[in-house]
CSV table of C-alpha atoms in Angstrom, one decimal:
chain,number,residue,atom,x,y,z
A,1,UNK,CA,78.0,51.2,139.5
A,2,UNK,CA,78.3,54.3,141.7
A,3,UNK,CA,80.2,56.2,138.9
A,4,UNK,CA,77.6,55.1,136.3
A,5,UNK,CA,74.8,56.6,138.4
A,6,UNK,CA,76.7,59.8,138.8
A,7,UNK,CA,77.3,60.1,135.1
A,8,UNK,CA,73.7,59.5,134.4
A,9,UNK,CA,72.7,62.3,136.8
A,10,UNK,CA,75.2,64.7,135.3
A,11,UNK,CA,73.9,63.9,131.8
A,12,UNK,CA,70.3,64.6,132.9
A,13,UNK,CA,71.4,67.9,134.5
A,14,UNK,CA,73.2,68.9,131.4
A,15,UNK,CA,70.1,68.1,129.3
A,16,UNK,CA,67.8,70.1,131.6
A,17,UNK,CA,70.2,73.1,131.5
A,18,UNK,CA,70.5,72.9,127.7
A,19,UNK,CA,66.7,72.6,127.3
A,20,UNK,CA,66.3,75.7,129.6
A,21,UNK,CA,68.8,77.7,127.5
A,22,UNK,CA,67.2,76.7,124.2
A,23,UNK,CA,63.8,77.5,125.6
A,24,UNK,CA,65.0,80.9,126.9
A,25,UNK,CA,66.6,81.7,123.6
A,26,UNK,CA,63.5,80.8,121.7
A,27,UNK,CA,61.4,82.9,124.0
A,28,UNK,CA,63.6,85.9,123.3
A,29,UNK,CA,63.4,85.4,119.6
A,30,UNK,CA,59.6,85.2,119.8
A,31,UNK,CA,59.5,88.4,122.0
A,32,UNK,CA,61.7,90.3,119.5
A,33,UNK,CA,59.5,89.1,116.6
A,34,UNK,CA,56.4,90.3,118.4
A,35,UNK,CA,57.9,93.7,119.2
A,36,UNK,CA,59.0,94.0,115.6
A,37,UNK,CA,55.5,93.2,114.4
A,38,UNK,CA,53.9,95.6,116.8
A,39,UNK,CA,56.3,98.4,115.8
A,40,UNK,CA,55.6,97.9,112.2
A,41,UNK,CA,51.8,98.0,112.8
A,42,UNK,CA,52.2,101.2,114.8
A,43,UNK,CA,54.3,102.7,112.0
A,44,UNK,CA,51.6,101.8,109.4
A,45,UNK,CA,49.0,103.6,111.6
A,46,UNK,CA,51.2,106.7,112.1
A,47,UNK,CA,52.2,107.0,108.4
A,48,UNK,CA,48.5,106.8,107.4
A,49,UNK,CA,47.8,109.8,109.7
A,50,UNK,CA,50.4,111.7,107.7
A,51,UNK,CA,48.6,110.7,104.5
A,52,UNK,CA,51.2,108.1,103.5
A,53,UNK,CA,50.7,104.4,103.1
A,54,UNK,CA,53.2,101.6,103.6
A,55,UNK,CA,53.2,99.0,100.8
A,56,UNK,CA,51.9,95.6,101.8
A,57,UNK,CA,55.3,94.1,101.2
A,58,UNK,CA,57.2,96.8,103.2
A,59,UNK,CA,59.4,95.5,105.9
A,60,UNK,CA,61.2,97.8,108.4
A,61,UNK,CA,64.9,97.2,108.1
A,62,UNK,CA,67.1,96.7,111.1
A,63,UNK,CA,68.8,99.7,112.7
A,64,UNK,CA,72.5,99.9,112.2
A,65,UNK,CA,75.5,102.1,113.1
A,66,UNK,CA,77.7,103.4,110.2
A,67,UNK,CA,80.9,105.4,110.5
A,68,UNK,CA,81.4,108.5,108.3
A,69,UNK,CA,84.1,107.6,105.7
A,70,UNK,CA,86.4,109.6,103.6
A,71,UNK,CA,87.7,108.9,100.1
A,72,UNK,CA,90.8,110.4,98.6
A,73,UNK,CA,90.6,111.6,95.0
A,74,UNK,CA,92.7,109.6,92.7
A,75,UNK,CA,93.9,111.7,89.7
A,76,UNK,CA,96.0,108.7,88.6
A,77,UNK,CA,92.9,106.5,88.2
A,78,UNK,CA,91.0,109.4,86.5
A,79,UNK,CA,93.7,109.9,84.0
A,80,UNK,CA,94.0,106.1,83.4
A,81,UNK,CA,90.2,106.0,82.6
A,82,UNK,CA,90.5,109.0,80.3
A,83,UNK,CA,93.4,107.5,78.4
A,84,UNK,CA,91.6,104.1,78.1
A,85,UNK,CA,88.6,105.9,76.6
A,86,UNK,CA,90.5,108.4,74.4
A,87,UNK,CA,93.9,106.9,73.7
A,88,UNK,CA,97.3,107.6,75.0
A,89,UNK,CA,97.7,111.0,73.2
A,90,UNK,CA,95.3,113.2,75.2
A,91,UNK,CA,95.4,116.9,76.0
A,92,UNK,CA,95.0,117.6,79.7
A,93,UNK,CA,93.9,120.9,81.3
A,94,UNK,CA,93.0,121.6,84.9
A,95,UNK,CA,90.8,124.4,86.2
A,96,UNK,CA,91.1,126.3,89.6
A,97,UNK,CA,88.1,124.4,91.0
A,98,UNK,CA,89.9,121.1,90.5
A,99,UNK,CA,88.0,120.1,87.3
A,100,UNK,CA,90.3,118.1,85.0
A,101,UNK,CA,89.6,117.8,81.3
A,102,UNK,CA,91.0,115.3,78.8
A,103,UNK,CA,90.5,115.7,75.1
A,104,UNK,CA,91.6,113.9,71.9
A,105,UNK,CA,90.3,113.2,68.4
A,106,UNK,CA,88.3,110.3,69.9
A,107,UNK,CA,86.3,112.5,72.4
A,108,UNK,CA,86.6,114.2,75.8
A,109,UNK,CA,86.4,113.3,79.5
A,110,UNK,CA,85.9,115.7,82.4
A,111,UNK,CA,86.4,114.8,86.0
A,112,UNK,CA,85.3,117.2,88.8
A,113,UNK,CA,86.6,117.3,92.3
A,114,UNK,CA,83.4,115.8,93.8
A,115,UNK,CA,83.7,112.6,91.6
A,116,UNK,CA,81.3,113.7,88.9
A,117,UNK,CA,82.3,112.5,85.4
A,118,UNK,CA,81.1,113.6,82.0
A,119,UNK,CA,82.5,112.0,78.9
A,120,UNK,CA,81.8,111.2,75.3
A,121,UNK,CA,83.9,109.1,72.9
A,122,UNK,CA,83.6,106.8,69.9
A,123,UNK,CA,83.3,103.0,70.6
A,124,UNK,CA,84.5,101.8,67.3
A,125,UNK,CA,81.6,99.3,67.1
A,126,UNK,CA,78.0,99.3,65.9
A,127,UNK,CA,75.3,100.7,68.2
A,128,UNK,CA,73.6,97.9,70.2
A,129,UNK,CA,70.3,96.9,68.9
A,130,UNK,CA,68.6,95.9,72.2
A,131,UNK,CA,69.0,95.7,76.0
A,132,UNK,CA,71.0,92.5,75.9
A,133,UNK,CA,73.5,93.8,73.4
A,134,UNK,CA,73.8,97.1,75.3
A,135,UNK,CA,74.6,95.2,78.5
A,136,UNK,CA,77.3,93.1,76.8
A,137,UNK,CA,78.9,96.0,75.2
A,138,UNK,CA,78.7,98.1,78.4
A,139,UNK,CA,80.3,95.3,80.4
A,140,UNK,CA,83.2,95.1,78.0
A,141,UNK,CA,83.8,98.8,77.7
A,142,UNK,CA,83.7,99.4,81.4
A,143,UNK,CA,86.1,96.6,82.0
A,144,UNK,CA,88.5,98.0,79.3
A,145,UNK,CA,88.3,101.5,80.9
A,146,UNK,CA,89.0,100.3,84.4
A,147,UNK,CA,85.5,101.2,85.7
A,148,UNK,CA,84.5,98.2,87.8
A,149,UNK,CA,82.8,98.0,91.2
A,150,UNK,CA,82.6,95.9,94.3
A,151,UNK,CA,79.4,93.8,94.1
A,152,UNK,CA,78.9,95.2,90.6
A,153,UNK,CA,75.4,95.4,89.1
A,154,UNK,CA,74.5,96.5,85.5
A,155,UNK,CA,71.0,97.4,84.5
A,156,UNK,CA,69.9,98.2,80.9
A,157,UNK,CA,66.9,100.4,80.0
A,158,UNK,CA,66.9,100.5,76.2
A,159,UNK,CA,70.3,101.8,75.1
A,160,UNK,CA,71.1,103.3,78.5
A,161,UNK,CA,73.1,101.0,80.9
A,162,UNK,CA,73.6,101.9,84.6
A,163,UNK,CA,76.5,100.6,86.7
A,164,UNK,CA,76.2,100.5,90.5
A,165,UNK,CA,78.2,98.8,93.3
A,166,UNK,CA,79.0,98.8,97.0
A,167,UNK,CA,81.8,100.5,98.8
A,168,UNK,CA,83.1,98.8,102.0
A,169,UNK,CA,80.2,96.3,101.7
A,170,UNK,CA,77.6,99.1,101.8
A,171,UNK,CA,75.5,100.6,99.0
A,172,UNK,CA,76.3,104.2,98.1
A,173,UNK,CA,72.9,105.5,96.8
A,174,UNK,CA,74.1,108.3,94.5
A,175,UNK,CA,77.3,106.6,93.2
A,176,UNK,CA,76.5,105.3,89.8
A,177,UNK,CA,77.6,105.6,86.1
A,178,UNK,CA,75.3,105.8,83.1
A,179,UNK,CA,76.3,104.8,79.6
A,180,UNK,CA,74.1,106.1,76.8
A,181,UNK,CA,74.8,104.5,73.4
A,182,UNK,CA,74.2,106.9,70.5
A,183,UNK,CA,73.1,106.2,66.9
A,184,UNK,CA,76.4,107.4,65.5
A,185,UNK,CA,78.4,104.8,67.4
A,186,UNK,CA,79.5,107.0,70.2
A,187,UNK,CA,78.8,106.6,73.9
A,188,UNK,CA,78.1,109.2,76.6
A,189,UNK,CA,79.3,108.5,80.1
A,190,UNK,CA,77.9,110.4,83.1
A,191,UNK,CA,77.6,109.9,86.8
A,192,UNK,CA,79.3,110.1,90.2
A,193,UNK,CA,82.2,107.7,90.9
A,194,UNK,CA,85.1,107.1,93.3
A,195,UNK,CA,88.3,105.0,93.4
A,196,UNK,CA,90.3,103.4,96.2
A,197,UNK,CA,89.4,102.3,99.7
A,198,UNK,CA,87.5,104.6,102.0
A,199,UNK,CA,88.8,105.3,105.6
A,200,UNK,CA,87.5,106.9,108.7
A,201,UNK,CA,89.0,110.0,110.2
A,202,UNK,CA,86.5,110.6,113.0
A,203,UNK,CA,86.8,109.0,116.3
A,204,UNK,CA,83.5,107.8,117.9
A,205,UNK,CA,80.9,105.1,117.6
A,206,UNK,CA,79.5,106.2,114.2
A,207,UNK,CA,76.1,107.4,113.1
A,208,UNK,CA,73.0,105.6,114.3
A,209,UNK,CA,70.6,104.8,111.4
A,210,UNK,CA,67.3,104.3,113.1
A,211,UNK,CA,64.7,103.1,110.6
A,212,UNK,CA,61.5,104.0,112.5
A,213,UNK,CA,62.7,107.6,113.2
A,214,UNK,CA,63.8,108.2,109.6
A,215,UNK,CA,60.5,106.8,108.3
A,216,UNK,CA,58.3,108.9,110.4
A,217,UNK,CA,60.3,112.1,109.7
A,218,UNK,CA,60.1,111.3,106.0
A,219,UNK,CA,56.3,110.6,106.1
A,220,UNK,CA,55.7,113.9,107.8
A,221,UNK,CA,57.7,116.0,105.3
A,222,UNK,CA,57.3,114.2,101.9
A,223,UNK,CA,53.9,115.7,100.9
A,224,UNK,CA,54.1,114.5,97.3
A,225,UNK,CA,54.4,110.8,98.3
A,226,UNK,CA,51.4,108.5,98.6
A,227,UNK,CA,53.0,105.1,99.1
A,228,UNK,CA,56.3,104.0,100.7
A,229,UNK,CA,57.7,100.8,99.2
A,230,UNK,CA,61.0,100.1,100.8
A,231,UNK,CA,64.0,101.7,102.6
A,232,UNK,CA,67.7,100.8,102.6
A,233,UNK,CA,70.6,102.0,104.8
A,234,UNK,CA,73.8,103.0,103.1
A,235,UNK,CA,75.9,106.0,102.2
A,236,UNK,CA,75.8,109.0,99.8
A,237,UNK,CA,78.9,110.7,98.3
A,238,UNK,CA,79.3,114.4,99.0
A,239,UNK,CA,82.0,117.0,99.5
A,240,UNK,CA,82.5,118.2,103.1
A,241,UNK,CA,83.3,121.8,104.2
A,242,UNK,CA,87.0,121.1,103.4
A,243,UNK,CA,86.2,120.1,99.9
A,244,UNK,CA,87.0,116.4,100.6
A,245,UNK,CA,84.8,113.6,99.3
A,246,UNK,CA,83.1,111.7,102.1
A,247,UNK,CA,80.6,109.0,102.5
A,248,UNK,CA,77.7,110.1,104.8
A,249,UNK,CA,75.3,107.5,106.3
A,250,UNK,CA,72.0,107.9,104.5
A,251,UNK,CA,68.7,106.0,104.0
A,252,UNK,CA,67.3,105.5,100.5
A,253,UNK,CA,63.5,105.4,100.6
A,254,UNK,CA,61.7,104.1,97.5
A,255,UNK,CA,58.2,105.4,96.9
A,256,UNK,CA,55.5,105.7,94.2
A,257,UNK,CA,56.9,109.0,93.2
A,258,UNK,CA,60.6,108.1,93.0
A,259,UNK,CA,63.5,107.5,95.3
A,260,UNK,CA,64.5,109.9,98.2
A,261,UNK,CA,67.6,110.1,100.3
A,262,UNK,CA,67.3,110.8,104.0
A,263,UNK,CA,70.3,111.8,106.2
A,264,UNK,CA,70.7,109.2,109.0
A,265,UNK,CA,71.9,111.8,111.6
A,266,UNK,CA,69.7,114.8,110.7
A,267,UNK,CA,66.6,112.8,109.5
A,268,UNK,CA,66.2,115.3,106.7
A,269,UNK,CA,65.5,114.8,103.0
A,270,UNK,CA,68.6,115.4,101.0
A,271,UNK,CA,68.6,117.5,97.8
A,272,UNK,CA,68.9,114.9,95.0
A,273,UNK,CA,71.3,117.2,93.1
A,274,UNK,CA,73.8,116.8,95.9
């Protein structure tokens, strides 16, 4: 009997402790939610003072820390894509700036050192008639050429299909390929692309991507923007001072006048051409 009473007391104590912990955890979640709502309300007020408006569906993303990553250029993969597009018998020429050109009777492919590609070749099939047909053909061609992406996404706008995907689980906002199907049965490929697995060469805790800070800096500088719809943290591809391709932590901010890139560290709007 004594032991049964002790067990009952211990069970009651454990229940009380668990209820306290659950209640404390719930209170913290509620406090965080309230702080988030208050911050978003303050941001709406501040952006209005700059002449901008946050869309009613806008939600401030969570802050995150992203490392700066590097990607090695893969001439082997570039050549493999060119041969898949143009055939095995291609003429290869390289310029001093690192641009490599491939050419055959089927078309031409040009890869630049920063990952930019421009190509044109014959597909050997009829021009797609609509979006759905363009998507199917683009998916087949990209697979045949070895141009596939992690978390791949294809979007068709008429006879233009855009391929995007993530790198290391994160979006790279300016890394995409566009296929334009022409009336003569050819296809034009343009965009910015990379191969292989990125790696970090910089020691440290990474770059802090603070959503509120980036949003306010953008609202203060983007004079042509009236409404801000959404923002997403990720990367952008660019060449560093040593002419190496790197992935730089960057916000993408979608607005009523287009999409903008904002450097996470500098909080500055990035030239879209870069």
